């Protein structure tokens, strides 16, 4: 009987602890990442032309935003970003460089992982590399 009561008390504490944590996050104390755009269309880019674009974002939350990882769908796309925390209201950008040495369509993605309310955001680039 003591074991049953102990188990019941532990479950009670766990449920209310999780609920308190959920309520804290629901009050808006998290970072929130808001991008100006989620997709960039290069249109037609000449072979060996400029394959650089920027994805600007703002921390619209109420806690520092930390981007932990930015990875591309292939080695031909290289993202660069600040590893420093971004305070609420501040803006920054992720620079994406696509290697335009090969002719053909561009359809790549860049995944951004952070401590934001939406922890994973997928950015896309598209277009076409054409011969000079």
Short mmCIF file of C-alpha atoms in Angstrom, two decimals:
data_model
loop_
_atom_site.label_atom_id
_atom_site.label_comp_id
_atom_site.label_asym_id
_atom_site.label_seq_id
_atom_site.Cartn_x
_atom_site.Cartn_y
_atom_site.Cartn_z
CA UNK A 1 0.00 0.00 0.00
CA UNK A 2 2.87 2.40 0.82
CA UNK A 3 4.42 1.71 -2.57
CA UNK A 4 1.12 2.53 -4.30
CA UNK A 5 0.77 5.84 -2.42
CA UNK A 6 4.42 6.73 -3.11
CA UNK A 7 3.94 6.03 -6.81
CA UNK A 8 0.75 8.09 -6.86
CA UNK A 9 2.49 11.04 -5.16
CA UNK A 10 5.42 10.89 -7.61
CA UNK A 11 3.04 10.86 -10.59
CA UNK A 12 1.17 13.84 -9.12
CA UNK A 13 4.41 15.82 -8.69
CA UNK A 14 5.58 14.93 -12.21
CA UNK A 15 2.30 15.94 -13.87
CA UNK A 16 2.18 19.30 -12.11
CA UNK A 17 5.88 19.92 -12.79
CA UNK A 18 5.40 19.35 -16.52
CA UNK A 19 2.27 21.49 -16.49
CA UNK A 20 4.13 24.36 -14.78
CA UNK A 21 6.90 24.19 -17.40
CA UNK A 22 4.34 24.22 -20.23
CA UNK A 23 2.58 27.23 -18.71
CA UNK A 24 5.89 29.09 -18.46
CA UNK A 25 6.58 28.54 -22.17
CA UNK A 26 3.01 29.44 -23.06
CA UNK A 27 3.49 32.86 -21.46
CA UNK A 28 5.85 33.83 -24.27
CA UNK A 29 9.19 33.69 -22.51
CA UNK A 30 10.84 31.93 -25.44
CA UNK A 31 12.85 33.25 -28.34
CA UNK A 32 11.01 33.44 -31.64
CA UNK A 33 12.66 33.61 -35.06
CA UNK A 34 10.89 35.52 -37.83
CA UNK A 35 12.39 35.49 -41.33
CA UNK A 36 11.70 38.20 -43.93
CA UNK A 37 11.50 35.41 -46.53
CA UNK A 38 11.72 31.62 -46.45
CA UNK A 39 12.60 31.16 -50.12
CA UNK A 40 14.95 32.86 -52.56
CA UNK A 41 14.56 32.56 -56.33
CA UNK A 42 17.80 33.31 -58.16
CA UNK A 43 16.04 33.18 -61.51
CA UNK A 44 18.65 32.50 -64.19
CA UNK A 45 22.23 32.81 -62.97
CA UNK A 46 25.20 32.65 -65.36
CA UNK A 47 27.63 29.79 -64.82
CA UNK A 48 30.26 30.87 -62.25
CA UNK A 49 28.05 33.88 -61.43
CA UNK A 50 27.05 35.26 -58.03
CA UNK A 51 25.32 32.54 -56.01
CA UNK A 52 25.10 34.48 -52.73
CA UNK A 53 21.89 35.47 -50.97
CA UNK A 54 20.89 36.53 -47.46
CA UNK A 55 18.00 35.42 -45.31
CA UNK A 56 17.32 38.20 -42.80
CA UNK A 57 15.64 37.33 -39.52
CA UNK A 58 14.56 38.99 -36.27
CA UNK A 59 14.19 37.67 -32.75
CA UNK A 60 10.54 38.56 -32.12
CA UNK A 61 10.42 36.61 -28.85
CA UNK A 62 11.23 37.58 -25.28
CA UNK A 63 14.41 35.56 -24.72
CA UNK A 64 17.82 35.45 -26.41
CA UNK A 65 17.79 33.50 -29.69
CA UNK A 66 20.58 30.98 -30.19
CA UNK A 67 20.99 29.33 -33.59
CA UNK A 68 22.67 26.03 -32.82
CA UNK A 69 22.99 24.55 -36.29
CA UNK A 70 22.48 25.53 -39.94
CA UNK A 71 22.94 22.78 -42.48
CA UNK A 72 22.40 22.57 -46.21
CA UNK A 73 20.97 19.73 -48.26
CA UNK A 74 24.25 19.31 -50.17
CA UNK A 75 27.86 20.45 -50.26
CA UNK A 76 27.21 22.88 -53.12
CA UNK A 77 25.35 25.18 -50.70
CA UNK A 78 27.31 26.78 -47.84
CA UNK A 79 25.51 28.72 -45.07
CA UNK A 80 27.20 31.21 -42.69
CA UNK A 81 25.60 32.62 -39.54
CA UNK A 82 26.46 34.26 -36.24
CA UNK A 83 26.96 31.92 -33.30
CA UNK A 84 26.31 34.77 -30.84
CA UNK A 85 22.95 35.00 -29.00
CA UNK A 86 20.53 37.47 -30.60
CA UNK A 87 18.64 39.59 -28.08
CA UNK A 88 14.88 40.24 -28.42
CA UNK A 89 14.15 42.82 -31.11
CA UNK A 90 17.54 42.45 -32.79
CA UNK A 91 18.04 41.30 -36.38
CA UNK A 92 20.74 39.35 -38.20
CA UNK A 93 21.09 37.28 -41.36
CA UNK A 94 22.16 33.90 -42.65
CA UNK A 95 24.30 34.12 -45.79
CA UNK A 96 23.91 31.26 -48.24
CA UNK A 97 26.38 30.71 -51.07
CA UNK A 98 25.44 28.36 -53.90
CA UNK A 99 28.24 27.01 -56.11
CA UNK A 100 27.29 28.06 -59.65
CA UNK A 101 30.02 26.08 -61.43
CA UNK A 102 27.58 23.44 -62.72
CA UNK A 103 24.82 24.22 -65.22
CA UNK A 104 21.29 23.13 -64.32
CA UNK A 105 18.38 23.72 -61.97
CA UNK A 106 18.83 24.89 -58.38
CA UNK A 107 16.49 23.40 -55.80
CA UNK A 108 18.17 23.22 -52.39
CA UNK A 109 17.21 23.64 -48.75
CA UNK A 110 18.92 25.00 -45.66
CA UNK A 111 17.70 23.82 -42.25
CA UNK A 112 18.01 26.24 -39.32
CA UNK A 113 17.89 24.81 -35.78
CA UNK A 114 17.56 27.07 -32.74
CA UNK A 115 16.06 27.47 -29.28
CA UNK A 116 13.08 29.34 -30.76
CA UNK A 117 9.41 28.53 -30.27
CA UNK A 118 9.62 26.90 -33.71
CA UNK A 119 12.93 25.06 -33.29
CA UNK A 120 13.42 24.07 -36.94
CA UNK A 121 12.90 26.30 -39.99
CA UNK A 122 13.60 25.25 -43.57
CA UNK A 123 14.83 27.89 -46.02
CA UNK A 124 14.80 27.18 -49.76
CA UNK A 125 16.76 28.41 -52.75
CA UNK A 126 15.80 27.80 -56.34
CA UNK A 127 16.69 28.96 -59.81
CA UNK A 128 18.69 27.84 -62.80
CA UNK A 129 22.39 28.07 -63.66
CA UNK A 130 22.80 28.74 -67.40
CA UNK A 131 25.86 28.60 -69.66
CA UNK A 132 27.55 31.92 -70.43
#
